[in-house]
């Protein structure tokens, strides 16, 4: 929790407390109970978070901290990750280029197998004719 969040929480609590005096007794008691529930939930969440942090720290210590025998594993993992990443980027670029070439080849094939001459596609009157027939 940051300082700004804590300050906002205190301001909201102060405003609620100020307005609490003007409420009927039964509503004030229900609000008090709800506040206690929220505070208890917050404490449980903080306790869980602390438990998770301790567990993560223990797991790191079990796997080997800095300066232990696992440092060579970390270096090997980083050393293998870079070529793997570069190969993946190359494969992705190659795949995209092949897909682009295939699209262009499909367009060229459709143009060559069509009954219209290729010059018809460039003619502005032909494109307006196509637009009129689509609508």
PDB file of C-alpha atoms in Angstrom:
ATOM      1  CA  UNK A   1       0.000   0.000   0.000  1.00  0.00           C
ATOM      2  CA  UNK A   2       1.400   3.354  -0.971  1.00  0.00           C
ATOM      3  CA  UNK A   3       1.326   6.447   1.174  1.00  0.00           C
ATOM      4  CA  UNK A   4      -1.287   8.063  -1.079  1.00  0.00           C
ATOM      5  CA  UNK A   5      -3.588   5.045  -0.723  1.00  0.00           C
ATOM      6  CA  UNK A   6      -3.178   5.070   3.049  1.00  0.00           C
ATOM      7  CA  UNK A   7      -3.912   8.799   3.216  1.00  0.00           C
ATOM      8  CA  UNK A   8      -7.023   8.345   1.074  1.00  0.00           C
ATOM      9  CA  UNK A   9      -8.156   5.491   3.316  1.00  0.00           C
ATOM     10  CA  UNK A  10      -7.775   7.657   6.421  1.00  0.00           C
ATOM     11  CA  UNK A  11      -9.679  10.506   4.784  1.00  0.00           C
ATOM     12  CA  UNK A  12     -12.559   8.221   3.794  1.00  0.00           C
ATOM     13  CA  UNK A  13     -12.659   6.713   7.291  1.00  0.00           C
ATOM     14  CA  UNK A  14     -12.749  10.186   8.849  1.00  0.00           C
ATOM     15  CA  UNK A  15     -15.653  11.251   6.602  1.00  0.00           C
ATOM     16  CA  UNK A  16     -17.566   8.085   7.437  1.00  0.00           C
ATOM     17  CA  UNK A  17     -17.002   8.612  11.135  1.00  0.00           C
ATOM     18  CA  UNK A  18     -18.247  12.210  10.911  1.00  0.00           C
ATOM     19  CA  UNK A  19     -21.475  11.151   9.210  1.00  0.00           C
ATOM     20  CA  UNK A  20     -21.936   8.202  11.548  1.00  0.00           C
ATOM     21  CA  UNK A  21     -23.261  10.434  14.362  1.00  0.00           C
ATOM     22  CA  UNK A  22     -26.229  11.530  12.248  1.00  0.00           C
ATOM     23  CA  UNK A  23     -27.371   7.964  11.388  1.00  0.00           C
ATOM     24  CA  UNK A  24     -29.918   5.915  13.346  1.00  0.00           C
ATOM     25  CA  UNK A  25     -28.427   3.452  15.861  1.00  0.00           C
ATOM     26  CA  UNK A  26     -29.277   0.259  13.947  1.00  0.00           C
ATOM     27  CA  UNK A  27     -27.647   1.502  10.729  1.00  0.00           C
ATOM     28  CA  UNK A  28     -24.585   2.704  12.652  1.00  0.00           C
ATOM     29  CA  UNK A  29     -24.201  -0.771  14.212  1.00  0.00           C
ATOM     30  CA  UNK A  30     -24.480  -2.469  10.827  1.00  0.00           C
ATOM     31  CA  UNK A  31     -21.848  -0.124   9.385  1.00  0.00           C
ATOM     32  CA  UNK A  32     -19.591  -0.818  12.344  1.00  0.00           C
ATOM     33  CA  UNK A  33     -19.930  -4.559  11.724  1.00  0.00           C
ATOM     34  CA  UNK A  34     -19.141  -4.120   8.037  1.00  0.00           C
ATOM     35  CA  UNK A  35     -16.061  -2.043   8.880  1.00  0.00           C
ATOM     36  CA  UNK A  36     -14.818  -4.789  11.201  1.00  0.00           C
ATOM     37  CA  UNK A  37     -15.363  -7.385   8.445  1.00  0.00           C
ATOM     38  CA  UNK A  38     -13.405  -5.295   5.953  1.00  0.00           C
ATOM     39  CA  UNK A  39     -10.548  -4.756   8.404  1.00  0.00           C
ATOM     40  CA  UNK A  40     -10.423  -8.495   9.145  1.00  0.00           C
ATOM     41  CA  UNK A  41     -10.383  -9.317   5.416  1.00  0.00           C
ATOM     42  CA  UNK A  42      -7.574  -6.822   4.885  1.00  0.00           C
ATOM     43  CA  UNK A  43      -5.556  -8.422   7.681  1.00  0.00           C
ATOM     44  CA  UNK A  44      -6.098 -11.884   6.174  1.00  0.00           C
ATOM     45  CA  UNK A  45      -4.996 -10.665   2.750  1.00  0.00           C
ATOM     46  CA  UNK A  46      -1.863  -9.090   4.197  1.00  0.00           C
ATOM     47  CA  UNK A  47      -1.119 -12.305   6.093  1.00  0.00           C
ATOM     48  CA  UNK A  48      -1.578 -14.365   2.894  1.00  0.00           C
ATOM     49  CA  UNK A  49       0.636 -11.959   0.979  1.00  0.00           C
ATOM     50  CA  UNK A  50       3.327 -12.222   3.655  1.00  0.00           C
ATOM     51  CA  UNK A  51       3.031 -16.029   3.583  1.00  0.00           C
ATOM     52  CA  UNK A  52       3.402 -16.076  -0.210  1.00  0.00           C
ATOM     53  CA  UNK A  53       6.445 -13.809  -0.019  1.00  0.00           C
ATOM     54  CA  UNK A  54       8.063 -16.042   2.625  1.00  0.00           C
ATOM     55  CA  UNK A  55       7.267 -19.144   0.550  1.00  0.00           C
ATOM     56  CA  UNK A  56       8.782 -17.569  -2.547  1.00  0.00           C
ATOM     57  CA  UNK A  57      11.893 -16.603  -0.604  1.00  0.00           C
ATOM     58  CA  UNK A  58      12.226 -20.138   0.775  1.00  0.00           C
ATOM     59  CA  UNK A  59      11.759 -21.632  -2.689  1.00  0.00           C
ATOM     60  CA  UNK A  60      14.483 -19.374  -4.051  1.00  0.00           C
ATOM     61  CA  UNK A  61      16.791 -20.372  -1.236  1.00  0.00           C
ATOM     62  CA  UNK A  62      16.026 -24.067  -1.859  1.00  0.00           C
ATOM     63  CA  UNK A  63      16.716 -23.793  -5.581  1.00  0.00           C
ATOM     64  CA  UNK A  64      19.939 -22.038  -4.884  1.00  0.00           C
ATOM     65  CA  UNK A  65      20.588 -18.405  -4.286  1.00  0.00           C
ATOM     66  CA  UNK A  66      23.216 -16.217  -5.835  1.00  0.00           C
ATOM     67  CA  UNK A  67      26.722 -17.537  -5.635  1.00  0.00           C
ATOM     68  CA  UNK A  68      25.681 -21.169  -5.294  1.00  0.00           C
ATOM     69  CA  UNK A  69      25.946 -23.983  -7.817  1.00  0.00           C
ATOM     70  CA  UNK A  70      22.803 -22.831  -9.637  1.00  0.00           C
ATOM     71  CA  UNK A  71      24.523 -19.716 -10.990  1.00  0.00           C
ATOM     72  CA  UNK A  72      25.933 -21.745 -13.883  1.00  0.00           C
ATOM     73  CA  UNK A  73      22.377 -22.931 -14.648  1.00  0.00           C
ATOM     74  CA  UNK A  74      21.204 -19.358 -14.804  1.00  0.00           C
ATOM     75  CA  UNK A  75      24.061 -18.398 -17.108  1.00  0.00           C
ATOM     76  CA  UNK A  76      23.425 -21.409 -19.332  1.00  0.00           C
ATOM     77  CA  UNK A  77      19.714 -20.582 -19.474  1.00  0.00           C
ATOM     78  CA  UNK A  78      20.429 -17.005 -20.485  1.00  0.00           C
ATOM     79  CA  UNK A  79      22.988 -18.143 -23.006  1.00  0.00           C
ATOM     80  CA  UNK A  80      20.479 -20.507 -24.624  1.00  0.00           C
ATOM     81  CA  UNK A  81      17.597 -18.039 -24.456  1.00  0.00           C
ATOM     82  CA  UNK A  82      19.198 -15.461 -26.729  1.00  0.00           C
ATOM     83  CA  UNK A  83      19.791 -17.765 -29.747  1.00  0.00           C
ATOM     84  CA  UNK A  84      16.337 -19.281 -29.246  1.00  0.00           C
ATOM     85  CA  UNK A  85      14.772 -15.835 -29.312  1.00  0.00           C
ATOM     86  CA  UNK A  86      16.731 -14.852 -32.420  1.00  0.00           C
ATOM     87  CA  UNK A  87      15.732 -18.067 -34.191  1.00  0.00           C
ATOM     88  CA  UNK A  88      12.085 -17.479 -33.278  1.00  0.00           C
ATOM     89  CA  UNK A  89      12.193 -13.936 -34.665  1.00  0.00           C
ATOM     90  CA  UNK A  90      13.821 -15.171 -37.864  1.00  0.00           C
ATOM     91  CA  UNK A  91      11.230 -17.922 -38.272  1.00  0.00           C
ATOM     92  CA  UNK A  92       8.392 -15.453 -37.718  1.00  0.00           C
ATOM     93  CA  UNK A  93       9.816 -13.025 -40.276  1.00  0.00           C
ATOM     94  CA  UNK A  94      10.280 -15.847 -42.786  1.00  0.00           C
ATOM     95  CA  UNK A  95       6.704 -17.056 -42.244  1.00  0.00           C
ATOM     96  CA  UNK A  96       5.290 -13.543 -42.724  1.00  0.00           C
ATOM     97  CA  UNK A  97       7.303 -13.057 -45.895  1.00  0.00           C
ATOM     98  CA  UNK A  98       6.136 -16.400 -47.316  1.00  0.00           C
ATOM     99  CA  UNK A  99       2.519 -15.506 -46.527  1.00  0.00           C
ATOM    100  CA  UNK A 100       2.901 -12.149 -48.299  1.00  0.00           C
ATOM    101  CA  UNK A 101       4.454 -13.782 -51.373  1.00  0.00           C
ATOM    102  CA  UNK A 102       1.617 -16.342 -51.465  1.00  0.00           C
ATOM    103  CA  UNK A 103      -1.010 -13.568 -51.384  1.00  0.00           C
ATOM    104  CA  UNK A 104       0.689 -11.701 -54.213  1.00  0.00           C
ATOM    105  CA  UNK A 105       0.976 -14.929 -56.238  1.00  0.00           C
ATOM    106  CA  UNK A 106      -2.747 -15.629 -55.731  1.00  0.00           C
ATOM    107  CA  UNK A 107      -3.607 -12.154 -57.000  1.00  0.00           C
ATOM    108  CA  UNK A 108      -1.317 -12.553 -60.025  1.00  0.00           C
ATOM    109  CA  UNK A 109      -2.814 -15.966 -60.814  1.00  0.00           C
ATOM    110  CA  UNK A 110      -6.345 -14.588 -60.607  1.00  0.00           C
ATOM    111  CA  UNK A 111      -5.414 -11.721 -62.936  1.00  0.00           C
ATOM    112  CA  UNK A 112      -3.778 -14.011 -65.483  1.00  0.00           C
ATOM    113  CA  UNK A 113      -6.609 -16.555 -65.503  1.00  0.00           C
ATOM    114  CA  UNK A 114      -9.363 -13.929 -65.760  1.00  0.00           C
ATOM    115  CA  UNK A 115     -11.054 -13.081 -69.075  1.00  0.00           C
ATOM    116  CA  UNK A 116     -10.395  -9.365 -68.635  1.00  0.00           C
ATOM    117  CA  UNK A 117      -7.111  -7.863 -69.727  1.00  0.00           C
ATOM    118  CA  UNK A 118      -4.970  -6.472 -66.876  1.00  0.00           C
ATOM    119  CA  UNK A 119      -5.425  -2.933 -68.268  1.00  0.00           C
ATOM    120  CA  UNK A 120      -9.139  -3.084 -67.360  1.00  0.00           C
ATOM    121  CA  UNK A 121      -8.310  -3.136 -63.661  1.00  0.00           C
ATOM    122  CA  UNK A 122      -6.425   0.157 -63.994  1.00  0.00           C
ATOM    123  CA  UNK A 123      -9.270   1.918 -65.850  1.00  0.00           C
ATOM    124  CA  UNK A 124     -11.195   4.315 -63.524  1.00  0.00           C
ATOM    125  CA  UNK A 125     -14.455   3.623 -65.398  1.00  0.00           C
ATOM    126  CA  UNK A 126     -14.140  -0.083 -64.631  1.00  0.00           C
ATOM    127  CA  UNK A 127     -13.754   0.510 -60.889  1.00  0.00           C
ATOM    128  CA  UNK A 128     -16.835   2.770 -60.867  1.00  0.00           C
ATOM    129  CA  UNK A 129     -18.720   0.075 -62.823  1.00  0.00           C
ATOM    130  CA  UNK A 130     -17.736  -2.485 -60.160  1.00  0.00           C
ATOM    131  CA  UNK A 131     -18.920  -0.170 -57.394  1.00  0.00           C
ATOM    132  CA  UNK A 132     -22.287   0.316 -59.095  1.00  0.00           C
ATOM    133  CA  UNK A 133     -22.816  -3.428 -59.496  1.00  0.00           C
ATOM    134  CA  UNK A 134     -21.875  -4.150 -55.838  1.00  0.00           C
ATOM    135  CA  UNK A 135     -24.580  -1.807 -54.448  1.00  0.00           C
TER     136      UNK A 135
END
